[in-house]
Amino acid sequence: MVSSLMAPSTSCGIHMIKSATQAEARHDHVGPETILSMTESDRYPTVFEEDERSRSQFVRGILRAESSEDTLMDPDLEATARIPRRLVRFWHDAGAVPDDVRACMATWDQVAEAGFELHTFDDASAAAYIADVYGANESAAFSLCAHPAMRCDYLRLCFVLAEGGLYVDADDAFLCGDLVKLLDDPKLKVQPLGYDIAKGRMMTNDEVWRDDLDDQERVFYVNNNPIAAPANHPLLARALARSTNRLLSGDPHLEIQATTGPGNLTAALVGHARALDLQGRPRDFELLRDWPSVAQTRWDLRYRSDDRNWRNVYRC
C-alpha cells in the first residue's frame, strides 16, 4: 500500500482515458474472442487468460522467449514518448503512516535528484483523482474496493494509465540501480513471479528464470509491483477495464488478487500478448529480470500483523 500527502496534476485529457478504458470494456462485454480470433489449431483456446493454468504456461513461454533472445521493439511504439520520470505510491491513511513504512518510502527520496516527480495518494486523494480523470464507473468501482490493498491496486492502474510513470509499493525500499535507464524505452515493465506448489513457497528470482523446472509443479505470473509504463498503454487499459467490470459485477465473493491484484494484471498481460502475437506485432512490454537488486519488499513491518495486511483479512 502507499500513503497520500499530495495529489498530482492531471497531464492526460479525460477524453483520452475514457476512450481507452471504454474500448477495452467493450471487448470485455462482447467477449475476448472479438480480439483473440483463434483458429482451431491454436494451442491457446478462446478466453484462455481466465484459466490460471493456461495463464501460467503462457507466462512461462514469455520467460523462455526473453531468456533466449532480445525482444523486438514495435516501430510504432518506438516513436512514442518514453516513460515519464514520475514515481507514485499509496497508503490509505495519510495521517497514520507507520514509522517503518515511512522509512521505506524515504529511501526513494533520492530519486528526486534524477528529476523524478514523487506522488503519494491516500484514500481521499485517490478517490478525488479518479473522479476527476475517469468516469462514474471507475469511481464506483474504486468505492467497492473493500480493503486498502484493493484500493491501492486500483489506483495504480488508474494513475499509470493516465499519467505514465513508475508505481512501487509503500513497503518497498529502494536499494540501488538506474531508474532512468528503466524508463528509457516505452515498453511497459513488470516483474515475473513464481510459486512452487510442491515446496509450498515462492520461487526465487533465479528460479523463475530457469528453463529446466517442471511447469506442472509451479505457477508463473506477474506482479503488479512495480509497474512502469508510458501513459495510455493498452495493457493497462485492458487491466483497468477487467478490474472495473469485475468490481461492478455484483459478485459478493470477489477474490482480491484476481479482481485488482497480480491475477488481474496477469490475465490482462497474457490476453494482450496473445492479441499482439496473432497480429504479428512485437510485444510492447518486458519482464524485469533484476528488479530484486533495485528494490526490496520489507516483510518485517508491524502492519503485517494486523488487518491492514489483506492476507490477514482474507486468510490467504
PDB file of C-alpha atoms in Angstrom:
ATOM      1  CA  MET A   1       0.000   0.000   0.000  1.00  0.00           C
ATOM      2  CA  VAL A   2       1.009   3.646  -0.076  1.00  0.00           C
ATOM      3  CA  SER A   3       0.337   6.943   1.701  1.00  0.00           C
ATOM      4  CA  SER A   4      -1.015  10.153   0.252  1.00  0.00           C
ATOM      5  CA  LEU A   5       0.431  13.525   1.021  1.00  0.00           C
ATOM      6  CA  MET A   6      -0.237  15.198  -2.322  1.00  0.00           C
ATOM      7  CA  ALA A   7      -2.287  14.672  -5.445  1.00  0.00           C
ATOM      8  CA  PRO A   8      -0.571  15.025  -8.814  1.00  0.00           C
ATOM      9  CA  SER A   9      -1.661  17.258 -11.592  1.00  0.00           C
ATOM     10  CA  THR A  10      -3.516  15.652 -14.484  1.00  0.00           C
ATOM     11  CA  SER A  11      -1.319  15.533 -17.564  1.00  0.00           C
ATOM     12  CA  CYS A  12      -3.652  13.463 -19.730  1.00  0.00           C
ATOM     13  CA  GLY A  13      -7.037  14.629 -21.000  1.00  0.00           C
ATOM     14  CA  ILE A  14     -10.093  12.901 -19.586  1.00  0.00           C
ATOM     15  CA  HIS A  15     -11.407  12.048 -23.061  1.00  0.00           C
ATOM     16  CA  MET A  16      -8.244  10.051 -23.830  1.00  0.00           C
ATOM     17  CA  ILE A  17      -8.608   7.969 -20.683  1.00  0.00           C
ATOM     18  CA  LYS A  18     -12.299   7.337 -21.186  1.00  0.00           C
ATOM     19  CA  SER A  19     -11.784   6.250 -24.769  1.00  0.00           C
ATOM     20  CA  ALA A  20      -9.031   3.819 -23.806  1.00  0.00           C
ATOM     21  CA  THR A  21     -10.949   2.188 -20.968  1.00  0.00           C
ATOM     22  CA  GLN A  22     -14.251   2.142 -22.817  1.00  0.00           C
ATOM     23  CA  ALA A  23     -12.640   0.420 -25.802  1.00  0.00           C
ATOM     24  CA  GLU A  24     -11.277  -2.317 -23.564  1.00  0.00           C
ATOM     25  CA  ALA A  25     -14.570  -2.535 -21.695  1.00  0.00           C
ATOM     26  CA  ARG A  26     -16.417  -3.134 -24.960  1.00  0.00           C
ATOM     27  CA  HIS A  27     -14.072  -6.018 -25.691  1.00  0.00           C
ATOM     28  CA  ASP A  28     -14.717  -7.445 -22.255  1.00  0.00           C
ATOM     29  CA  HIS A  29     -18.509  -7.216 -22.515  1.00  0.00           C
ATOM     30  CA  VAL A  30     -18.657  -8.701 -26.008  1.00  0.00           C
ATOM     31  CA  GLY A  31     -16.124 -11.373 -25.152  1.00  0.00           C
ATOM     32  CA  PRO A  32     -12.362 -11.686 -25.569  1.00  0.00           C
ATOM     33  CA  GLU A  33     -12.957 -13.761 -28.680  1.00  0.00           C
ATOM     34  CA  THR A  34     -13.573 -10.481 -30.512  1.00  0.00           C
ATOM     35  CA  ILE A  35      -9.940  -9.515 -30.059  1.00  0.00           C
ATOM     36  CA  LEU A  36      -8.464 -13.001 -29.781  1.00  0.00           C
ATOM     37  CA  SER A  37      -9.594 -14.603 -33.025  1.00  0.00           C
ATOM     38  CA  MET A  38      -8.285 -18.121 -32.590  1.00  0.00           C
ATOM     39  CA  THR A  39      -8.032 -20.878 -35.151  1.00  0.00           C
ATOM     40  CA  GLU A  40      -8.845 -24.498 -34.343  1.00  0.00           C
ATOM     41  CA  SER A  41      -5.155 -25.327 -34.452  1.00  0.00           C
ATOM     42  CA  ASP A  42      -4.250 -22.604 -31.939  1.00  0.00           C
ATOM     43  CA  ARG A  43      -2.842 -24.117 -28.757  1.00  0.00           C
ATOM     44  CA  TYR A  44      -4.452 -21.385 -26.653  1.00  0.00           C
ATOM     45  CA  PRO A  45      -8.278 -21.515 -26.686  1.00  0.00           C
ATOM     46  CA  THR A  46     -10.557 -18.500 -26.551  1.00  0.00           C
ATOM     47  CA  VAL A  47     -10.543 -16.698 -23.176  1.00  0.00           C
ATOM     48  CA  PHE A  48      -7.581 -18.809 -22.084  1.00  0.00           C
ATOM     49  CA  GLU A  49      -6.384 -15.888 -19.981  1.00  0.00           C
ATOM     50  CA  GLU A  50      -9.184 -16.620 -17.483  1.00  0.00           C
ATOM     51  CA  ASP A  51      -7.723 -20.070 -16.731  1.00  0.00           C
ATOM     52  CA  GLU A  52      -4.910 -20.000 -14.168  1.00  0.00           C
ATOM     53  CA  ARG A  53      -3.004 -22.973 -15.609  1.00  0.00           C
ATOM     54  CA  SER A  54      -3.147 -21.606 -19.157  1.00  0.00           C
ATOM     55  CA  ARG A  55      -2.037 -18.187 -17.937  1.00  0.00           C
ATOM     56  CA  SER A  56       0.865 -19.758 -16.088  1.00  0.00           C
ATOM     57  CA  GLN A  57       2.027 -21.708 -19.137  1.00  0.00           C
ATOM     58  CA  PHE A  58       1.820 -18.601 -21.296  1.00  0.00           C
ATOM     59  CA  VAL A  59       3.873 -16.538 -18.832  1.00  0.00           C
ATOM     60  CA  ARG A  60       6.430 -19.360 -18.729  1.00  0.00           C
ATOM     61  CA  GLY A  61       6.641 -19.155 -22.513  1.00  0.00           C
ATOM     62  CA  ILE A  62       7.297 -15.410 -22.319  1.00  0.00           C
ATOM     63  CA  LEU A  63      10.081 -16.020 -19.798  1.00  0.00           C
ATOM     64  CA  ARG A  64      11.699 -18.584 -22.079  1.00  0.00           C
ATOM     65  CA  ALA A  65      11.458 -16.262 -25.083  1.00  0.00           C
ATOM     66  CA  GLU A  66      13.018 -13.364 -23.204  1.00  0.00           C
ATOM     67  CA  SER A  67      15.783 -15.631 -21.911  1.00  0.00           C
ATOM     68  CA  SER A  68      16.739 -16.873 -25.373  1.00  0.00           C
ATOM     69  CA  GLU A  69      16.687 -13.693 -27.440  1.00  0.00           C
ATOM     70  CA  ASP A  70      16.402  -9.941 -27.342  1.00  0.00           C
ATOM     71  CA  THR A  71      12.846  -8.727 -27.629  1.00  0.00           C
ATOM     72  CA  LEU A  72      11.995  -6.629 -30.665  1.00  0.00           C
ATOM     73  CA  MET A  73      10.589  -3.137 -30.482  1.00  0.00           C
ATOM     74  CA  ASP A  74       7.410  -2.251 -32.356  1.00  0.00           C
ATOM     75  CA  PRO A  75       8.333   0.641 -34.709  1.00  0.00           C
ATOM     76  CA  ASP A  76       5.079   2.407 -33.815  1.00  0.00           C
ATOM     77  CA  LEU A  77       5.874   2.067 -30.122  1.00  0.00           C
ATOM     78  CA  GLU A  78       9.474   3.172 -30.595  1.00  0.00           C
ATOM     79  CA  ALA A  79       8.268   6.515 -31.903  1.00  0.00           C
ATOM     80  CA  THR A  80       6.140   7.236 -28.831  1.00  0.00           C
ATOM     81  CA  ALA A  81       7.156   9.163 -25.730  1.00  0.00           C
ATOM     82  CA  ARG A  82       9.334   7.482 -23.147  1.00  0.00           C
ATOM     83  CA  ILE A  83       8.088   6.619 -19.662  1.00  0.00           C
ATOM     84  CA  PRO A  84       7.972   9.856 -17.650  1.00  0.00           C
ATOM     85  CA  ARG A  85      10.061  10.285 -14.517  1.00  0.00           C
ATOM     86  CA  ARG A  86       7.124  10.048 -12.179  1.00  0.00           C
ATOM     87  CA  LEU A  87       7.044   7.853  -9.050  1.00  0.00           C
ATOM     88  CA  VAL A  88       3.730   7.024  -7.373  1.00  0.00           C
ATOM     89  CA  ARG A  89       2.928   5.277  -4.074  1.00  0.00           C
ATOM     90  CA  PHE A  90      -0.186   4.807  -1.904  1.00  0.00           C
ATOM     91  CA  TRP A  91      -1.018   4.496   1.784  1.00  0.00           C
ATOM     92  CA  HIS A  92      -4.679   4.550   2.695  1.00  0.00           C
ATOM     93  CA  ASP A  93      -4.423   6.958   5.665  1.00  0.00           C
ATOM     94  CA  ALA A  94      -2.039   9.869   5.101  1.00  0.00           C
ATOM     95  CA  GLY A  95      -2.290  10.880   8.745  1.00  0.00           C
ATOM     96  CA  ALA A  96      -1.282   7.486  10.105  1.00  0.00           C
ATOM     97  CA  VAL A  97       1.614   6.190   8.036  1.00  0.00           C
ATOM     98  CA  PRO A  98       3.577   3.815  10.310  1.00  0.00           C
ATOM     99  CA  ASP A  99       7.142   4.873  11.026  1.00  0.00           C
ATOM    100  CA  ASP A 100       8.617   1.730   9.485  1.00  0.00           C
ATOM    101  CA  VAL A 101       6.581   2.217   6.304  1.00  0.00           C
ATOM    102  CA  ARG A 102       7.563   5.881   6.193  1.00  0.00           C
ATOM    103  CA  ALA A 103      11.199   4.804   6.441  1.00  0.00           C
ATOM    104  CA  CYS A 104      10.760   2.570   3.382  1.00  0.00           C
ATOM    105  CA  MET A 105       9.199   5.409   1.447  1.00  0.00           C
ATOM    106  CA  ALA A 106      12.015   7.757   2.422  1.00  0.00           C
ATOM    107  CA  THR A 107      14.557   5.537   0.668  1.00  0.00           C
ATOM    108  CA  TRP A 108      13.052   6.737  -2.639  1.00  0.00           C
ATOM    109  CA  ASP A 109      13.507  10.434  -1.890  1.00  0.00           C
ATOM    110  CA  GLN A 110      16.901  10.366  -3.578  1.00  0.00           C
ATOM    111  CA  VAL A 111      15.337   9.747  -6.998  1.00  0.00           C
ATOM    112  CA  ALA A 112      14.102  13.343  -6.992  1.00  0.00           C
ATOM    113  CA  GLU A 113      17.711  14.286  -7.705  1.00  0.00           C
ATOM    114  CA  ALA A 114      17.374  12.436 -11.029  1.00  0.00           C
ATOM    115  CA  GLY A 115      14.362  14.545 -11.946  1.00  0.00           C
ATOM    116  CA  PHE A 116      11.574  12.283 -10.671  1.00  0.00           C
ATOM    117  CA  GLU A 117       8.281  13.723  -9.506  1.00  0.00           C
ATOM    118  CA  LEU A 118       7.100  11.984  -6.309  1.00  0.00           C
ATOM    119  CA  HIS A 119       3.361  11.432  -5.889  1.00  0.00           C
ATOM    120  CA  THR A 120       1.716   9.830  -2.875  1.00  0.00           C
ATOM    121  CA  PHE A 121      -2.003   9.088  -2.561  1.00  0.00           C
ATOM    122  CA  ASP A 122      -4.348   8.105   0.236  1.00  0.00           C
ATOM    123  CA  ASP A 123      -7.992   7.001   0.075  1.00  0.00           C
ATOM    124  CA  ALA A 124      -9.380  10.532  -0.185  1.00  0.00           C
ATOM    125  CA  SER A 125      -6.947  11.895  -2.771  1.00  0.00           C
ATOM    126  CA  ALA A 126      -7.182   8.686  -4.829  1.00  0.00           C
ATOM    127  CA  ALA A 127     -10.987   8.922  -4.932  1.00  0.00           C
ATOM    128  CA  ALA A 128     -10.766  12.594  -5.946  1.00  0.00           C
ATOM    129  CA  TYR A 129      -8.193  11.835  -8.640  1.00  0.00           C
ATOM    130  CA  ILE A 130     -10.242   9.015 -10.166  1.00  0.00           C
ATOM    131  CA  ALA A 131     -13.397  11.149 -10.136  1.00  0.00           C
ATOM    132  CA  ASP A 132     -11.534  13.970 -11.878  1.00  0.00           C
ATOM    133  CA  VAL A 133      -9.765  11.918 -14.552  1.00  0.00           C
ATOM    134  CA  TYR A 134     -12.134   8.995 -15.138  1.00  0.00           C
ATOM    135  CA  GLY A 135     -15.890   8.431 -15.150  1.00  0.00           C
ATOM    136  CA  ALA A 136     -18.681   7.257 -12.893  1.00  0.00           C
ATOM    137  CA  ASN A 137     -17.916   3.556 -13.430  1.00  0.00           C
ATOM    138  CA  GLU A 138     -14.322   3.859 -12.253  1.00  0.00           C
ATOM    139  CA  SER A 139     -15.335   5.971  -9.244  1.00  0.00           C
ATOM    140  CA  ALA A 140     -17.975   3.407  -8.318  1.00  0.00           C
ATOM    141  CA  ALA A 141     -15.505   0.548  -8.769  1.00  0.00           C
ATOM    142  CA  PHE A 142     -12.977   2.252  -6.500  1.00  0.00           C
ATOM    143  CA  SER A 143     -15.631   2.733  -3.818  1.00  0.00           C
ATOM    144  CA  LEU A 144     -16.332  -1.018  -3.946  1.00  0.00           C
ATOM    145  CA  CYS A 145     -12.721  -1.931  -3.146  1.00  0.00           C
ATOM    146  CA  ALA A 146     -13.256  -3.276   0.360  1.00  0.00           C
ATOM    147  CA  HIS A 147      -9.659  -3.290   1.575  1.00  0.00           C
ATOM    148  CA  PRO A 148      -6.893  -0.665   1.345  1.00  0.00           C
ATOM    149  CA  ALA A 149      -4.803  -3.112  -0.697  1.00  0.00           C
ATOM    150  CA  MET A 150      -7.565  -3.292  -3.331  1.00  0.00           C
ATOM    151  CA  ARG A 151      -7.821   0.493  -3.460  1.00  0.00           C
ATOM    152  CA  CYS A 152      -4.058   0.654  -3.868  1.00  0.00           C
ATOM    153  CA  ASP A 153      -4.232  -1.905  -6.696  1.00  0.00           C
ATOM    154  CA  TYR A 154      -6.949   0.052  -8.471  1.00  0.00           C
ATOM    155  CA  LEU A 155      -5.351   3.473  -8.026  1.00  0.00           C
ATOM    156  CA  ARG A 156      -2.032   2.335  -9.520  1.00  0.00           C
ATOM    157  CA  LEU A 157      -3.778   1.154 -12.689  1.00  0.00           C
ATOM    158  CA  CYS A 158      -5.683   4.440 -12.964  1.00  0.00           C
ATOM    159  CA  PHE A 159      -2.667   6.657 -12.349  1.00  0.00           C
ATOM    160  CA  VAL A 160      -0.081   4.934 -14.525  1.00  0.00           C
ATOM    161  CA  LEU A 161      -2.581   4.542 -17.367  1.00  0.00           C
ATOM    162  CA  ALA A 162      -3.427   8.256 -17.270  1.00  0.00           C
ATOM    163  CA  GLU A 163      -0.077   9.786 -16.381  1.00  0.00           C
ATOM    164  CA  GLY A 164       2.602   7.228 -17.122  1.00  0.00           C
ATOM    165  CA  GLY A 165       5.451   6.608 -14.696  1.00  0.00           C
ATOM    166  CA  LEU A 166       6.605   4.077 -12.119  1.00  0.00           C
ATOM    167  CA  TYR A 167       4.462   2.639  -9.330  1.00  0.00           C
ATOM    168  CA  VAL A 168       6.087   0.971  -6.289  1.00  0.00           C
ATOM    169  CA  ASP A 169       4.573  -0.300  -3.051  1.00  0.00           C
ATOM    170  CA  ALA A 170       4.992   1.826   0.067  1.00  0.00           C
ATOM    171  CA  ASP A 171       6.710  -1.068   1.842  1.00  0.00           C
ATOM    172  CA  ASP A 172       9.394  -1.406  -0.829  1.00  0.00           C
ATOM    173  CA  ALA A 173      12.817   0.031  -0.008  1.00  0.00           C
ATOM    174  CA  PHE A 174      15.000   1.376  -2.797  1.00  0.00           C
ATOM    175  CA  LEU A 175      18.398  -0.344  -2.869  1.00  0.00           C
ATOM    176  CA  CYS A 176      20.266   0.886  -5.910  1.00  0.00           C
ATOM    177  CA  GLY A 177      20.028   0.990  -9.659  1.00  0.00           C
ATOM    178  CA  ASP A 178      19.481   3.312 -12.559  1.00  0.00           C
ATOM    179  CA  LEU A 179      15.765   4.056 -12.632  1.00  0.00           C
ATOM    180  CA  VAL A 180      16.283   6.451 -15.528  1.00  0.00           C
ATOM    181  CA  LYS A 181      17.556   3.548 -17.649  1.00  0.00           C
ATOM    182  CA  LEU A 182      14.498   1.518 -16.588  1.00  0.00           C
ATOM    183  CA  LEU A 183      12.297   4.182 -18.150  1.00  0.00           C
ATOM    184  CA  ASP A 184      14.464   4.734 -21.210  1.00  0.00           C
ATOM    185  CA  ASP A 185      12.136   2.973 -23.652  1.00  0.00           C
ATOM    186  CA  PRO A 186       8.326   2.940 -23.826  1.00  0.00           C
ATOM    187  CA  LYS A 187       7.805  -0.743 -23.054  1.00  0.00           C
ATOM    188  CA  LEU A 188       5.635  -1.499 -20.047  1.00  0.00           C
ATOM    189  CA  LYS A 189       7.719  -3.313 -17.433  1.00  0.00           C
ATOM    190  CA  VAL A 190       6.611  -5.685 -14.694  1.00  0.00           C
ATOM    191  CA  GLN A 191       8.250  -8.325 -12.512  1.00  0.00           C
ATOM    192  CA  PRO A 192       7.618 -12.066 -13.065  1.00  0.00           C
ATOM    193  CA  LEU A 193       6.926 -14.245 -10.040  1.00  0.00           C
ATOM    194  CA  GLY A 194       6.519 -17.958  -9.433  1.00  0.00           C
ATOM    195  CA  TYR A 195       5.069 -20.232  -6.775  1.00  0.00           C
ATOM    196  CA  ASP A 196       6.443 -23.726  -6.156  1.00  0.00           C
ATOM    197  CA  ILE A 197       3.421 -25.877  -5.340  1.00  0.00           C
ATOM    198  CA  ALA A 198       5.329 -28.906  -4.097  1.00  0.00           C
ATOM    199  CA  LYS A 199       7.552 -26.866  -1.771  1.00  0.00           C
ATOM    200  CA  GLY A 200       4.781 -24.523  -0.692  1.00  0.00           C
ATOM    201  CA  ARG A 201       6.820 -21.355  -1.180  1.00  0.00           C
ATOM    202  CA  MET A 202       7.526 -18.522  -3.564  1.00  0.00           C
ATOM    203  CA  MET A 203      10.260 -19.183  -6.095  1.00  0.00           C
ATOM    204  CA  THR A 204      13.442 -17.139  -6.008  1.00  0.00           C
ATOM    205  CA  ASN A 205      14.070 -14.719  -8.853  1.00  0.00           C
ATOM    206  CA  ASP A 206      16.781 -17.018 -10.241  1.00  0.00           C
ATOM    207  CA  GLU A 207      14.370 -19.975 -10.184  1.00  0.00           C
ATOM    208  CA  VAL A 208      11.687 -18.014 -12.030  1.00  0.00           C
ATOM    209  CA  TRP A 209      14.074 -17.523 -14.953  1.00  0.00           C
ATOM    210  CA  ARG A 210      15.385 -21.111 -15.026  1.00  0.00           C
ATOM    211  CA  ASP A 211      14.377 -23.116 -18.075  1.00  0.00           C
ATOM    212  CA  ASP A 212      14.718 -26.619 -16.610  1.00  0.00           C
ATOM    213  CA  LEU A 213      11.987 -26.668 -13.955  1.00  0.00           C
ATOM    214  CA  ASP A 214       8.730 -28.611 -14.313  1.00  0.00           C
ATOM    215  CA  ASP A 215       5.840 -26.354 -15.343  1.00  0.00           C
ATOM    216  CA  GLN A 216       3.258 -28.615 -13.704  1.00  0.00           C
ATOM    217  CA  GLU A 217       4.693 -28.111 -10.229  1.00  0.00           C
ATOM    218  CA  ARG A 218       4.810 -24.315 -10.433  1.00  0.00           C
ATOM    219  CA  VAL A 219       2.592 -21.323 -11.124  1.00  0.00           C
ATOM    220  CA  PHE A 220       4.054 -18.410 -13.081  1.00  0.00           C
ATOM    221  CA  TYR A 221       2.509 -14.956 -13.106  1.00  0.00           C
ATOM    222  CA  VAL A 222       3.416 -11.266 -12.973  1.00  0.00           C
ATOM    223  CA  ASN A 223       3.362  -8.952 -10.004  1.00  0.00           C
ATOM    224  CA  ASN A 224       1.566  -5.615 -10.049  1.00  0.00           C
ATOM    225  CA  ASN A 225       4.506  -4.090  -8.190  1.00  0.00           C
ATOM    226  CA  PRO A 226       6.406  -2.446  -9.772  1.00  0.00           C
ATOM    227  CA  ILE A 227       4.589  -1.174 -12.841  1.00  0.00           C
ATOM    228  CA  ALA A 228       6.483   1.093 -15.224  1.00  0.00           C
ATOM    229  CA  ALA A 229       4.698   2.290 -18.357  1.00  0.00           C
ATOM    230  CA  PRO A 230       4.013   5.263 -20.589  1.00  0.00           C
ATOM    231  CA  ALA A 231       0.590   6.856 -20.441  1.00  0.00           C
ATOM    232  CA  ASN A 232      -2.238   5.139 -22.329  1.00  0.00           C
ATOM    233  CA  HIS A 233      -0.558   1.738 -22.559  1.00  0.00           C
ATOM    234  CA  PRO A 234      -3.188  -0.701 -23.914  1.00  0.00           C
ATOM    235  CA  LEU A 235      -2.218  -3.464 -21.498  1.00  0.00           C
ATOM    236  CA  LEU A 236      -3.097  -1.238 -18.541  1.00  0.00           C
ATOM    237  CA  ALA A 237      -6.320  -0.150 -20.245  1.00  0.00           C
ATOM    238  CA  ARG A 238      -7.219  -3.823 -20.512  1.00  0.00           C
ATOM    239  CA  ALA A 239      -6.326  -4.471 -16.863  1.00  0.00           C
ATOM    240  CA  LEU A 240      -8.337  -1.489 -15.639  1.00  0.00           C
ATOM    241  CA  ALA A 241     -11.380  -2.447 -17.729  1.00  0.00           C
ATOM    242  CA  ARG A 242     -11.261  -6.051 -16.474  1.00  0.00           C
ATOM    243  CA  SER A 243     -10.942  -4.956 -12.847  1.00  0.00           C
ATOM    244  CA  THR A 244     -13.714  -2.368 -13.201  1.00  0.00           C
ATOM    245  CA  ASN A 245     -16.086  -4.883 -14.765  1.00  0.00           C
ATOM    246  CA  ARG A 246     -15.430  -7.435 -12.027  1.00  0.00           C
ATOM    247  CA  LEU A 247     -15.953  -4.877  -9.254  1.00  0.00           C
ATOM    248  CA  LEU A 248     -19.233  -3.701 -10.803  1.00  0.00           C
ATOM    249  CA  SER A 249     -20.470  -7.244 -11.455  1.00  0.00           C
ATOM    250  CA  GLY A 250     -22.277  -7.527  -8.125  1.00  0.00           C
ATOM    251  CA  ASP A 251     -20.387 -10.705  -7.220  1.00  0.00           C
ATOM    252  CA  PRO A 252     -20.165 -10.762  -3.388  1.00  0.00           C
ATOM    253  CA  HIS A 253     -17.262 -13.207  -3.389  1.00  0.00           C
ATOM    254  CA  LEU A 254     -14.608 -11.405  -5.405  1.00  0.00           C
ATOM    255  CA  GLU A 255     -11.075 -12.537  -4.658  1.00  0.00           C
ATOM    256  CA  ILE A 256      -8.641  -9.667  -4.250  1.00  0.00           C
ATOM    257  CA  GLN A 257      -5.740 -10.993  -6.330  1.00  0.00           C
ATOM    258  CA  ALA A 258      -7.961 -11.974  -9.253  1.00  0.00           C
ATOM    259  CA  THR A 259     -10.006  -8.775  -9.142  1.00  0.00           C
ATOM    260  CA  THR A 260      -7.479  -5.987  -8.665  1.00  0.00           C
ATOM    261  CA  GLY A 261      -4.110  -7.614  -7.950  1.00  0.00           C
ATOM    262  CA  PRO A 262      -1.492  -9.728  -9.725  1.00  0.00           C
ATOM    263  CA  GLY A 263      -4.063 -12.188 -11.089  1.00  0.00           C
ATOM    264  CA  ASN A 264      -5.910  -9.374 -12.831  1.00  0.00           C
ATOM    265  CA  LEU A 265      -2.733  -7.911 -14.326  1.00  0.00           C
ATOM    266  CA  THR A 266      -1.534 -11.365 -15.423  1.00  0.00           C
ATOM    267  CA  ALA A 267      -4.826 -12.073 -17.199  1.00  0.00           C
ATOM    268  CA  ALA A 268      -4.599  -8.712 -18.955  1.00  0.00           C
ATOM    269  CA  LEU A 269      -0.974  -9.265 -19.918  1.00  0.00           C
ATOM    270  CA  VAL A 270      -1.413 -12.698 -21.477  1.00  0.00           C
ATOM    271  CA  GLY A 271      -4.570 -11.668 -23.329  1.00  0.00           C
ATOM    272  CA  HIS A 272      -2.822  -8.560 -24.649  1.00  0.00           C
ATOM    273  CA  ALA A 273       0.299 -10.533 -25.586  1.00  0.00           C
ATOM    274  CA  ARG A 274      -1.690 -13.155 -27.473  1.00  0.00           C
ATOM    275  CA  ALA A 275      -3.574 -10.462 -29.382  1.00  0.00           C
ATOM    276  CA  LEU A 276      -0.234  -8.949 -30.451  1.00  0.00           C
ATOM    277  CA  ASP A 277       1.049 -12.391 -31.464  1.00  0.00           C
ATOM    278  CA  LEU A 278      -1.977 -13.015 -33.656  1.00  0.00           C
ATOM    279  CA  GLN A 279      -1.477  -9.638 -35.314  1.00  0.00           C
ATOM    280  CA  GLY A 280       2.192 -10.417 -35.942  1.00  0.00           C
ATOM    281  CA  ARG A 281       3.315  -7.457 -33.862  1.00  0.00           C
ATOM    282  CA  PRO A 282       6.238  -7.351 -31.395  1.00  0.00           C
ATOM    283  CA  ARG A 283       5.349  -7.265 -27.737  1.00  0.00           C
ATOM    284  CA  ASP A 284       5.241  -3.826 -26.140  1.00  0.00           C
ATOM    285  CA  PHE A 285       6.149  -4.967 -22.654  1.00  0.00           C
ATOM    286  CA  GLU A 286       9.111  -6.539 -20.865  1.00  0.00           C
ATOM    287  CA  LEU A 287       9.536  -8.780 -17.824  1.00  0.00           C
ATOM    288  CA  LEU A 288      12.110  -7.359 -15.439  1.00  0.00           C
ATOM    289  CA  ARG A 289      14.994  -9.716 -14.761  1.00  0.00           C
ATOM    290  CA  ASP A 290      16.768  -7.931 -11.922  1.00  0.00           C
ATOM    291  CA  TRP A 291      14.175  -5.901 -10.003  1.00  0.00           C
ATOM    292  CA  PRO A 292      15.162  -7.538  -6.650  1.00  0.00           C
ATOM    293  CA  SER A 293      18.526  -5.794  -6.974  1.00  0.00           C
ATOM    294  CA  VAL A 294      16.766  -2.445  -7.367  1.00  0.00           C
ATOM    295  CA  ALA A 295      14.182  -2.627  -4.588  1.00  0.00           C
ATOM    296  CA  GLN A 296      13.318  -4.965  -1.736  1.00  0.00           C
ATOM    297  CA  THR A 297       9.967  -5.611  -0.084  1.00  0.00           C
ATOM    298  CA  ARG A 298      10.237  -5.358   3.708  1.00  0.00           C
ATOM    299  CA  TRP A 299       8.385  -8.236   5.350  1.00  0.00           C
ATOM    300  CA  ASP A 300       9.139  -7.336   8.985  1.00  0.00           C
ATOM    301  CA  LEU A 301       6.856  -4.278   9.147  1.00  0.00           C
ATOM    302  CA  ARG A 302       4.428  -4.012  12.048  1.00  0.00           C
ATOM    303  CA  TYR A 303       1.293  -3.516   9.962  1.00  0.00           C
ATOM    304  CA  ARG A 304       1.659  -7.007   8.515  1.00  0.00           C
ATOM    305  CA  SER A 305       0.391  -8.479  11.791  1.00  0.00           C
ATOM    306  CA  ASP A 306      -2.985  -6.677  11.743  1.00  0.00           C
ATOM    307  CA  ASP A 307      -5.938  -6.160   9.419  1.00  0.00           C
ATOM    308  CA  ARG A 308      -4.107  -3.573   7.327  1.00  0.00           C
ATOM    309  CA  ASN A 309      -2.464  -6.631   5.764  1.00  0.00           C
ATOM    310  CA  TRP A 310      -5.018  -8.056   3.328  1.00  0.00           C
ATOM    311  CA  ARG A 311      -3.728 -11.580   3.855  1.00  0.00           C
ATOM    312  CA  ASN A 312      -4.887 -11.476   7.472  1.00  0.00           C
ATOM    313  CA  VAL A 313      -8.381 -10.374   6.423  1.00  0.00           C
ATOM    314  CA  TYR A 314      -8.846 -12.800   3.528  1.00  0.00           C
ATOM    315  CA  ARG A 315      -6.868 -15.642   5.166  1.00  0.00           C
ATOM    316  CA  CYS A 316      -4.519 -16.046   2.200  1.00  0.00           C
TER     317      CYS A 316
END
